[in-house]
Coordinates of C-alpha atoms and ligand atoms in Angstrom, one line a residue:
X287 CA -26.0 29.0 -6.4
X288 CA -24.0 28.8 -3.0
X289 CA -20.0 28.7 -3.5
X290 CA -18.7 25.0 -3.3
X291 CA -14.4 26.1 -3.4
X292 CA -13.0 29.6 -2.2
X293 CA -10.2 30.2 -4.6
X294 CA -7.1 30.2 -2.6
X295 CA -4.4 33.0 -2.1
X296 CA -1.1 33.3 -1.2
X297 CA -1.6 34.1 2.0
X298 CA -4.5 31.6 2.8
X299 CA -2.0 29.0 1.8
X300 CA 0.8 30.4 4.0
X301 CA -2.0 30.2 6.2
X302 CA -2.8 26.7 6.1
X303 CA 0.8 25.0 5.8
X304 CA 1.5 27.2 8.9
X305 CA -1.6 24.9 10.5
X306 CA -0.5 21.4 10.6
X307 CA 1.2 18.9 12.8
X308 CA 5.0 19.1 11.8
X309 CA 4.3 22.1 10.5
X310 CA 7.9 23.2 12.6
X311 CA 9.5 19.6 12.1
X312 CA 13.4 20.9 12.1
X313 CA 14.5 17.9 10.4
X314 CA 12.0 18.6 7.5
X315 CA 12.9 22.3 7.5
X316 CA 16.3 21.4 7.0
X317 CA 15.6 19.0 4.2
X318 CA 13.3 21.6 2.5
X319 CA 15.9 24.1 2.6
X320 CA 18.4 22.0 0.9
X321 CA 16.1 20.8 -1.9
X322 CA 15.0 24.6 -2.2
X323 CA 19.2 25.3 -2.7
X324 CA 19.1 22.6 -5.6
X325 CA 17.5 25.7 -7.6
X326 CA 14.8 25.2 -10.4
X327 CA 14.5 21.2 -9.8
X328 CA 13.7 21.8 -6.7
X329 CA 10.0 22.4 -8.1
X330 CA 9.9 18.7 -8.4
X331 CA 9.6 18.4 -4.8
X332 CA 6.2 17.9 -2.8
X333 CA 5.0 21.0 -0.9
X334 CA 4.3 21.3 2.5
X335 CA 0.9 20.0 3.0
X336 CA 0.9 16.7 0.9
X337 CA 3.8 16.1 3.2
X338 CA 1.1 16.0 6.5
X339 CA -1.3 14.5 4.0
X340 CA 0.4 11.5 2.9
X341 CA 1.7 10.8 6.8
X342 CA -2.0 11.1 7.8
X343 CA -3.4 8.4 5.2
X344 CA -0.8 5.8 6.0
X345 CA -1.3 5.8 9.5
X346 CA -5.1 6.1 9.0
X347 CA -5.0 3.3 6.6
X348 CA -2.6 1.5 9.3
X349 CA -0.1 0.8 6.5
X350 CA 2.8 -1.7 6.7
X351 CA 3.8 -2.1 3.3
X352 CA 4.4 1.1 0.9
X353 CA 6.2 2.0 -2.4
X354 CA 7.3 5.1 -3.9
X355 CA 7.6 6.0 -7.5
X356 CA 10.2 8.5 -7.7
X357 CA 11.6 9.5 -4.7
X358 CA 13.9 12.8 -5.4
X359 CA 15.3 14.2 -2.3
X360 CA 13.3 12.4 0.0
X361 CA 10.4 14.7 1.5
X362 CA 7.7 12.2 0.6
X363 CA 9.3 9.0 1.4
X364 CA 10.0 10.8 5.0
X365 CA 6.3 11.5 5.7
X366 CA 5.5 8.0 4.6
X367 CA 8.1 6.1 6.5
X368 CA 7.2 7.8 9.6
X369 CA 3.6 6.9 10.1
X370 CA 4.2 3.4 8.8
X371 CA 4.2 0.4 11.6
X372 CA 7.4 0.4 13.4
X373 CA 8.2 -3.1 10.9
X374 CA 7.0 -1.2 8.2
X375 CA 8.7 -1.2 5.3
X376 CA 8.3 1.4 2.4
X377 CA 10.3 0.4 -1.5
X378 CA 11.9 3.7 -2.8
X379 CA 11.9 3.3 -6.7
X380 CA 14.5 6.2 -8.0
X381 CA 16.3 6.5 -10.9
X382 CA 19.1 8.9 -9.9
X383 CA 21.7 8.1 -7.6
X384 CA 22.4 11.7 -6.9
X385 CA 19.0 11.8 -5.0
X386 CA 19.0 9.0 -3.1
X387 CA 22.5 10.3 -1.6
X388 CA 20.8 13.2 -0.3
X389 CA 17.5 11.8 1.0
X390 CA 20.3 8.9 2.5
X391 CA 21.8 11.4 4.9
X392 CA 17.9 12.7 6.0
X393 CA 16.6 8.8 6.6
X394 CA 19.2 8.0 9.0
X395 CA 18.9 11.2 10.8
X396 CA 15.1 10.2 11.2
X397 CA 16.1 7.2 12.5
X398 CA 14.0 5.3 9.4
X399 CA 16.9 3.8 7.6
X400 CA 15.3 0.4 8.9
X401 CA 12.1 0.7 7.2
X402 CA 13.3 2.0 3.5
X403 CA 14.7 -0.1 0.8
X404 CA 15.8 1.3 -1.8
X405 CA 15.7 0.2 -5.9
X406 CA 18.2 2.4 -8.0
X407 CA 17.1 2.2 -11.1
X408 CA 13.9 2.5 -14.1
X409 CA 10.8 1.8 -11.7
X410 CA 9.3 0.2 -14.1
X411 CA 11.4 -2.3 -14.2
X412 CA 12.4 -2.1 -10.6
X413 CA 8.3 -2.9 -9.7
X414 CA 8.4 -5.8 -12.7
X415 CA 11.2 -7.2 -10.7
X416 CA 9.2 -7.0 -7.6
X417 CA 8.8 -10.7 -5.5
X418 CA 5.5 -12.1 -6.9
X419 CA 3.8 -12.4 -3.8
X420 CA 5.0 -8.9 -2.2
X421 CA 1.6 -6.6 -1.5
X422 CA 1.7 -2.9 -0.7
X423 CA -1.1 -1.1 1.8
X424 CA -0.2 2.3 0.1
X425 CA 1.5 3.6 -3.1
X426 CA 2.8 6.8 -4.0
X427 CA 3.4 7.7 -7.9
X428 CA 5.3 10.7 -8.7
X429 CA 7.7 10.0 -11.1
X430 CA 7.7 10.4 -14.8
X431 CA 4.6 11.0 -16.3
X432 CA 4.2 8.9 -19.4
X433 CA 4.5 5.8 -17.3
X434 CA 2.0 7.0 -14.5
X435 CA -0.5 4.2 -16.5
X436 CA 1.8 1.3 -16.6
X437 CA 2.6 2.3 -12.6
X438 CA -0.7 2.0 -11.9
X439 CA -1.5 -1.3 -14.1
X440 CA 1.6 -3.1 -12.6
X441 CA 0.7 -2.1 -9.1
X442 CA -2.7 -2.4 -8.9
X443 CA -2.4 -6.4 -8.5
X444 CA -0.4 -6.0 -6.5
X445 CA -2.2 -3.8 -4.1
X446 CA -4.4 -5.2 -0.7
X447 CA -8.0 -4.9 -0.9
X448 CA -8.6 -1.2 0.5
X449 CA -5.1 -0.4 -0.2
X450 CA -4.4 3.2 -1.5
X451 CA -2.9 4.1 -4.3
X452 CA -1.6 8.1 -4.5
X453 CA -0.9 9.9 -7.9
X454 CA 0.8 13.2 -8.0
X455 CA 0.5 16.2 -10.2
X456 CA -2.9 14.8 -11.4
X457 CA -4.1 18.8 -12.5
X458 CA -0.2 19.1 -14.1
X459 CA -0.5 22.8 -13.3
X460 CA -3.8 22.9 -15.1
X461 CA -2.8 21.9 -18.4
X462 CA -5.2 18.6 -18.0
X463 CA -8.1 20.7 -19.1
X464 CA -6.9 21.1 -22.6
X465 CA -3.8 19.3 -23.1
X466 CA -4.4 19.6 -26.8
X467 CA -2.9 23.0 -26.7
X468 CA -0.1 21.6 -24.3
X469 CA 2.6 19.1 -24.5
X470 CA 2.6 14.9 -24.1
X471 CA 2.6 14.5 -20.4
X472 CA -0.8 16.6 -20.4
X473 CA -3.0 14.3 -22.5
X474 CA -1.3 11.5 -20.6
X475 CA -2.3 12.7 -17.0
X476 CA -5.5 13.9 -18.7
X477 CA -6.7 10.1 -20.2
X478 CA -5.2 9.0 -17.0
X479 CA -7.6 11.2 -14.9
X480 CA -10.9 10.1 -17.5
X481 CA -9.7 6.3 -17.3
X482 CA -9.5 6.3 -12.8
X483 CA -13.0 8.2 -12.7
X484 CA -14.7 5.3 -14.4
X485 CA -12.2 2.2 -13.4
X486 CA -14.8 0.1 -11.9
X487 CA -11.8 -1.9 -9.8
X488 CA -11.0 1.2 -7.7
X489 CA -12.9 3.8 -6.0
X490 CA -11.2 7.3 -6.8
X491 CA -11.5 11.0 -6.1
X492 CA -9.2 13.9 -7.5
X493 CA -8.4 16.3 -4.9
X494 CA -7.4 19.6 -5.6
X495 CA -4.3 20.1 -3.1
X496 CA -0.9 21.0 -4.1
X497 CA -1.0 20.1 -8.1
X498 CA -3.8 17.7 -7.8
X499 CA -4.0 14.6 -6.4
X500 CA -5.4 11.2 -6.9
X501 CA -6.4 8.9 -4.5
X502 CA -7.7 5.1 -5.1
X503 CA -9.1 3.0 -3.2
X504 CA -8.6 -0.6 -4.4
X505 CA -12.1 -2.0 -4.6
X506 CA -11.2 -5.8 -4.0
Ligands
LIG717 C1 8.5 14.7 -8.8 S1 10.0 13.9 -8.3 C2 9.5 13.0 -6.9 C3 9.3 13.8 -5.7 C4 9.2 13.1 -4.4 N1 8.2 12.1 -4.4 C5 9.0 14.0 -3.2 O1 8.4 13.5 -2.2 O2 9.5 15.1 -3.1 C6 10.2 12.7 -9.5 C7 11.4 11.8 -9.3 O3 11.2 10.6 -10.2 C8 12.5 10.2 -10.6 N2 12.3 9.5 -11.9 C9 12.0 9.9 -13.1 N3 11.8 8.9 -14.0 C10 12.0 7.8 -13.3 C11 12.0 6.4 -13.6 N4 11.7 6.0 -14.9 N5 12.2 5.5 -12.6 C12 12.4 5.9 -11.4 N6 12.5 7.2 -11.0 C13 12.3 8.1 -11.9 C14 13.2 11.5 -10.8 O4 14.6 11.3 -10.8 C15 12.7 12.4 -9.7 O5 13.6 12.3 -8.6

């Protein structure tokens, strides 16, 4: 049997995060180096190459309405505000002040203050809240895990036909394969991963970049 995935090194994936479009972007840099100075939480942050990937899906998708579930410092909502339509607007859903301070500074200097809203507070309860008729072209969910399900089930009315939904940290550093022997968040991430494979109102793949990621395709 031929080989269908080349395990990946260290320095293939210097390699390939050295091989992108932005892949010198100073104003990311300097972000990235902040968040790095944060310490341990600082893992909590999206690497590199979801950065370009995310950017390249909502322009490909030609998004003008996103959300983001858990924002942190930033990085993410960056790549997504950038390739939305210049009216585009994205909904940052963070519960921690502290972070929204920082990624603050990093939206203005990107000139994308404009096209971010911001919603301090639980997201679930932030996306309940949501205007009734508001749709969203793309959705990113990376914030806790237990509520990765109710995320999905509140947004997935809410989503256009084709719209894509994201979900981070879908391989949750490989403890999904037996998260019996692992703690809460695994079986959750694990039932979540069983229940998108056979949703019938979405098409969905599980993609392993960065700490495996989910992407949906709402069906209609
Ligand atoms: C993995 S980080 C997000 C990383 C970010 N998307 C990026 O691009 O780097 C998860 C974030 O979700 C936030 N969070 C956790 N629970 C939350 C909740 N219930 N509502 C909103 N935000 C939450 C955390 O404060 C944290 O900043």
């Amino acid at each position: 049997m031929s080989l269908t995935f080349y395990p990946i090194t260290k320095e293939l994936y210097d390699y390939a995060i050295c091989h992108r479009t932005y892949a010198s972007d100073p104003l990311m840099q300097k972000l990235r180096r902040e968040t790095l100075a944060l310490g341990e939480i600082s893992e909590m942050a999206i690497p590199p190459e979801e950065e370009s990937f995310l950017s390249i899906l909502v322009a490909a998708c030609n998004a003008k309405t996103a959300i983001e579930v858990g924002t942190f410092t930033g990085i993410g909502s960056i790549a997504i505000a950038r390739a939305l339509a210049q009216s585009g607007k994205l909904v940052c859903c963070e519960i921690n002040p502290q972070w929204i301070a920082l990624a603050s500074k990093y939206w203005k200097e990107a000139g994308l203050e404009h096209k971010i809203e911001v919603k301090i507070g639980p997201a679930l309860k932030t996306i309940q809240d949501l205007e009734e008729d508001l749709r969203f072209d793309f959705a990113f969910i990376d914030a806790d895990k237990e509520n990765y399900e109710n995320y999905y089930e509140l947004l997935l009315p809410k989503m256009r036909q084709n719209g894509l939904l994201v979900f981070d940290n879908m391989f949750w550093k490989g403890r999904v394969i037996r998260p019996e022997d692992s703690d809460k968040d695994s079986l959750v991430l694990s039932r979540l991963n069983d229940k998108l494979s056979n949703d019938t109102r979405i098409e969905s793949v599980l993609l392993p970049i960065a700490d495996g990621v989910v992407i949906a395709r709402k069906k209609n």
